[in-house]
mmCIF file of C-alpha atoms in Angstrom:
data_model
loop_
_atom_site.group_PDB
_atom_site.id
_atom_site.type_symbol
_atom_site.label_atom_id
_atom_site.label_comp_id
_atom_site.label_asym_id
_atom_site.label_seq_id
_atom_site.Cartn_x
_atom_site.Cartn_y
_atom_site.Cartn_z
ATOM 1 C CA MET A 1 46.379 -127.432 27.054
ATOM 2 C CA PRO A 2 44.634 -128.255 30.360
ATOM 3 C CA VAL A 3 45.531 -126.175 33.352
ATOM 4 C CA GLN A 4 47.470 -128.131 35.965
ATOM 5 C CA VAL A 5 46.009 -128.315 39.439
ATOM 6 C CA ALA A 6 48.378 -129.354 42.190
ATOM 7 C CA THR A 7 46.197 -130.937 44.867
ATOM 8 C CA GLY A 8 48.943 -133.216 46.127
ATOM 9 C CA ASP A 9 47.055 -136.337 45.116
ATOM 10 C CA LYS A 10 47.874 -138.018 41.824
ATOM 11 C CA PHE A 11 44.334 -139.324 41.243
ATOM 12 C CA ARG A 12 42.689 -135.948 42.011
ATOM 13 C CA ASP A 13 45.115 -134.116 39.717
ATOM 14 C CA ASN A 14 44.530 -136.629 36.925
ATOM 15 C CA PHE A 15 40.764 -136.480 37.414
ATOM 16 C CA GLY A 16 40.849 -132.679 37.128
ATOM 17 C CA ILE A 17 42.740 -132.923 33.841
ATOM 18 C CA LEU A 18 40.452 -135.629 32.434
ATOM 19 C CA LEU A 19 37.358 -133.724 33.526
ATOM 20 C CA HIS A 20 38.648 -130.605 31.797
ATOM 21 C CA LYS A 21 39.340 -132.577 28.600
ATOM 22 C CA ALA A 22 35.846 -134.079 28.748
ATOM 23 C CA LEU A 23 34.309 -130.612 29.098
ATOM 24 C CA VAL A 24 36.331 -129.230 26.191
ATOM 25 C CA GLY A 25 35.562 -132.295 24.068
ATOM 26 C CA SER A 26 36.598 -132.271 20.435
ATOM 27 C CA SER A 27 35.741 -128.619 19.899
ATOM 28 C CA GLN A 28 38.270 -125.854 19.626
ATOM 29 C CA CYS A 29 37.727 -123.109 22.160
ATOM 30 C CA SER A 30 39.361 -119.792 22.935
ATOM 31 C CA GLU A 31 41.945 -119.396 25.680
ATOM 32 C CA GLU A 32 39.364 -117.634 27.861
ATOM 33 C CA GLU A 33 36.833 -120.433 27.412
ATOM 34 C CA ASP A 34 39.547 -123.005 28.111
ATOM 35 C CA GLN A 35 40.412 -121.232 31.378
ATOM 36 C CA ARG A 36 36.726 -121.045 32.356
ATOM 37 C CA LEU A 37 36.238 -124.762 31.720
ATOM 38 C CA ALA A 38 39.380 -125.528 33.727
ATOM 39 C CA GLU A 39 37.906 -123.549 36.606
ATOM 40 C CA VAL A 40 34.607 -125.474 36.301
ATOM 41 C CA ALA A 41 36.565 -128.754 36.365
ATOM 42 C CA ARG A 42 38.478 -127.603 39.464
ATOM 43 C CA HIS A 43 35.280 -126.615 41.220
ATOM 44 C CA VAL A 44 33.549 -129.931 40.386
ATOM 45 C CA GLU A 45 36.551 -131.877 41.695
ATOM 46 C CA GLN A 46 36.699 -129.847 44.918
ATOM 47 C CA CYS A 47 32.966 -130.340 45.546
ATOM 48 C CA MET A 48 33.260 -134.078 44.950
ATOM 49 C CA TYR A 49 36.269 -134.308 47.253
ATOM 50 C CA ARG A 50 34.359 -132.426 49.956
ATOM 51 C CA ASP A 51 31.274 -134.627 49.498
ATOM 52 C CA CYS A 52 33.464 -137.733 49.914
ATOM 53 C CA ASN A 53 34.656 -136.479 53.328
ATOM 54 C CA PHE A 54 37.955 -135.224 51.931
ATOM 55 C CA GLN A 55 39.065 -138.746 51.042
ATOM 56 C CA VAL A 56 40.135 -140.301 47.774
ATOM 57 C CA ASN A 57 38.516 -143.667 48.276
ATOM 58 C CA LYS A 58 36.690 -146.195 46.098
ATOM 59 C CA HIS A 59 33.490 -144.124 46.244
ATOM 60 C CA TYR A 60 35.299 -140.975 45.051
ATOM 61 C CA LYS A 61 37.028 -142.879 42.233
ATOM 62 C CA ASP A 62 33.785 -144.499 41.081
ATOM 63 C CA ILE A 63 32.010 -141.132 41.001
ATOM 64 C CA ALA A 64 34.933 -139.545 39.129
ATOM 65 C CA ARG A 65 34.914 -142.254 36.464
ATOM 66 C CA SER A 66 31.143 -141.963 36.096
ATOM 67 C CA LYS A 67 31.320 -138.183 35.611
ATOM 68 C CA ILE A 68 33.964 -138.445 32.900
ATOM 69 C CA TRP A 69 32.198 -141.317 31.142
ATOM 70 C CA ASN A 70 28.866 -139.452 31.137
ATOM 71 C CA LEU A 71 30.437 -136.217 29.865
ATOM 72 C CA LYS A 72 32.147 -138.082 27.025
ATOM 73 C CA ASP A 73 29.032 -140.072 26.085
ATOM 74 C CA SER A 74 28.206 -139.224 22.479
ATOM 75 C CA LYS A 75 24.567 -140.233 23.097
ATOM 76 C CA ASN A 76 24.250 -137.612 25.833
ATOM 77 C CA PRO A 77 25.583 -134.301 24.479
ATOM 78 C CA GLU A 78 22.964 -132.369 26.489
ATOM 79 C CA LEU A 79 24.764 -133.094 29.761
ATOM 80 C CA ARG A 80 28.077 -131.678 28.552
ATOM 81 C CA GLU A 81 26.355 -128.648 26.998
ATOM 82 C CA ASN A 82 24.394 -127.959 30.195
ATOM 83 C CA VAL A 83 27.527 -128.112 32.350
ATOM 84 C CA ILE A 84 29.478 -125.902 29.931
ATOM 85 C CA SER A 85 26.674 -123.331 29.646
ATOM 86 C CA GLY A 86 26.142 -123.226 33.394
ATOM 87 C CA ASN A 87 22.588 -124.590 33.293
ATOM 88 C CA ILE A 88 23.962 -127.285 35.585
ATOM 89 C CA GLY A 89 26.283 -125.703 38.117
ATOM 90 C CA ALA A 90 29.566 -127.282 39.179
ATOM 91 C CA GLU A 91 28.266 -128.115 42.651
ATOM 92 C CA GLU A 92 25.041 -129.573 41.268
ATOM 93 C CA PHE A 93 26.989 -131.658 38.731
ATOM 94 C CA ALA A 94 29.314 -132.911 41.473
ATOM 95 C CA LYS A 95 26.305 -134.264 43.393
ATOM 96 C CA MET A 96 24.540 -135.871 40.415
ATOM 97 C CA ASP A 97 24.281 -139.645 40.355
ATOM 98 C CA SER A 98 24.385 -141.700 37.172
ATOM 99 C CA GLU A 99 20.578 -141.713 36.885
ATOM 100 C CA ALA A 100 20.463 -137.913 37.001
ATOM 101 C CA MET A 101 23.250 -137.624 34.406
ATOM 102 C CA ALA A 102 21.589 -140.071 31.999
ATOM 103 C CA SER A 103 20.252 -138.898 28.653
ATOM 104 C CA LYS A 104 16.517 -138.454 28.146
ATOM 105 C CA GLU A 105 16.380 -141.662 26.126
ATOM 106 C CA ARG A 106 18.235 -143.620 28.828
ATOM 107 C CA LYS A 107 15.911 -142.221 31.510
ATOM 108 C CA ARG A 108 12.914 -143.289 29.431
ATOM 109 C CA GLN A 109 14.342 -146.802 29.016
ATOM 110 C CA ASN A 110 15.085 -147.056 32.751
ATOM 111 C CA SER A 111 11.516 -146.022 33.533
ATOM 112 C CA ILE A 112 10.128 -148.725 31.231
ATOM 113 C CA ILE A 113 12.431 -151.323 32.806
ATOM 114 C CA ARG A 114 11.290 -150.345 36.317
ATOM 115 C CA LYS A 115 7.602 -150.462 35.334
ATOM 116 C CA ASN A 116 8.015 -153.880 33.700
ATOM 117 C CA SER A 117 9.948 -155.169 36.681
ATOM 118 C CA LEU A 118 7.223 -154.019 39.058
ATOM 119 C CA ALA A 119 4.510 -155.545 36.883
ATOM 120 C CA ASN A 120 6.425 -158.838 36.687
ATOM 121 C CA SER A 121 6.963 -158.950 40.448
ATOM 122 C CA ILE A 122 3.211 -159.002 41.131
ATOM 123 C CA ALA A 123 1.837 -162.452 40.449
ATOM 124 C CA ILE A 124 -1.489 -161.877 38.733
ATOM 125 C CA VAL A 125 -2.672 -165.431 39.542
ATOM 126 C CA ASP A 126 -2.409 -164.594 43.251
ATOM 127 C CA LEU A 127 -4.851 -161.707 42.888
ATOM 128 C CA LYS A 128 -8.592 -162.205 42.885
ATOM 129 C CA PRO A 129 -11.562 -159.848 43.245
ATOM 130 C CA ILE A 130 -13.308 -159.769 46.616
ATOM 131 C CA PRO A 131 -16.522 -158.062 47.671
ATOM 132 C CA MET A 132 -16.362 -154.942 49.823
ATOM 133 C CA ASP A 133 -18.181 -156.684 52.680
ATOM 134 C CA ASP A 134 -15.674 -159.512 53.249
ATOM 135 C CA PRO A 135 -17.101 -162.197 55.579
ATOM 136 C CA ASP A 136 -13.697 -163.011 57.159
ATOM 137 C CA PRO A 137 -11.908 -159.762 58.131
ATOM 138 C CA ASN A 138 -9.316 -161.618 60.269
ATOM 139 C CA GLU A 139 -7.763 -163.417 57.302
ATOM 140 C CA ARG A 140 -4.420 -161.834 56.314
ATOM 141 C CA LYS A 141 -4.798 -160.245 52.900
ATOM 142 C CA VAL A 142 -2.978 -157.872 50.639
ATOM 143 C CA THR A 143 -5.380 -155.612 48.812
ATOM 144 C CA PHE A 144 -4.970 -153.524 45.695
ATOM 145 C CA SER A 145 -7.247 -151.062 43.968
ATOM 146 C CA ASP A 146 -7.077 -149.165 40.724
ATOM 147 C CA ARG A 147 -6.255 -145.444 40.783
ATOM 148 C CA ALA A 148 -9.920 -144.495 40.767
ATOM 149 C CA GLY A 149 -10.538 -146.829 43.702
ATOM 150 C CA ASN A 150 -13.164 -148.797 41.772
ATOM 151 C CA ARG A 151 -11.995 -152.331 42.525
ATOM 152 C CA ILE A 152 -10.330 -154.055 45.407
ATOM 153 C CA TRP A 153 -8.151 -157.070 44.744
ATOM 154 C CA SER A 154 -6.894 -159.472 47.337
ATOM 155 C CA GLY A 155 -4.114 -162.024 47.558
ATOM 156 C CA SER A 156 -4.206 -164.167 50.666
ATOM 157 C CA ASP A 157 -1.476 -166.384 52.002
ATOM 158 C CA MET A 158 -4.203 -168.391 53.790
ATOM 159 C CA ASP A 159 -5.924 -169.235 50.506
ATOM 160 C CA THR A 160 -6.220 -173.047 50.152
ATOM 161 C CA SER A 161 -8.483 -173.099 47.085
ATOM 162 C CA THR A 162 -5.541 -173.472 44.646
#
């Protein structure tokens, strides 16, 4: 049975209970472990409340829902285990955003999405190779080079050849 925390705010009290249930999960734990997890839940809630300027506002509620959802996520058991074991402290967990709480697989997918988005935002047809000794240095150009610095590419908004 979750330990009741009387903060005086219905949402904060409910969040503390739901956070404790999410930490316990479906496993059976001893009374001592249950008390320890209740204390972790209390500490996380207090840190979040402090970080939200001691206000229960939309930002606080959104963060609270995100924390519970991420702890309950069956595809991300590492997060719950790390919070329970103390590898991720209560204060650190309270400050984590959804990207930081994501599973390794989700982080990998997000990275691929960002890379593809960046690649798609650069119009390859607008890029063309230019020599190092450009005859018109006053023309506005955007230049790119590979990581080794071997090539310089330019896209000009003054280009009238197309």
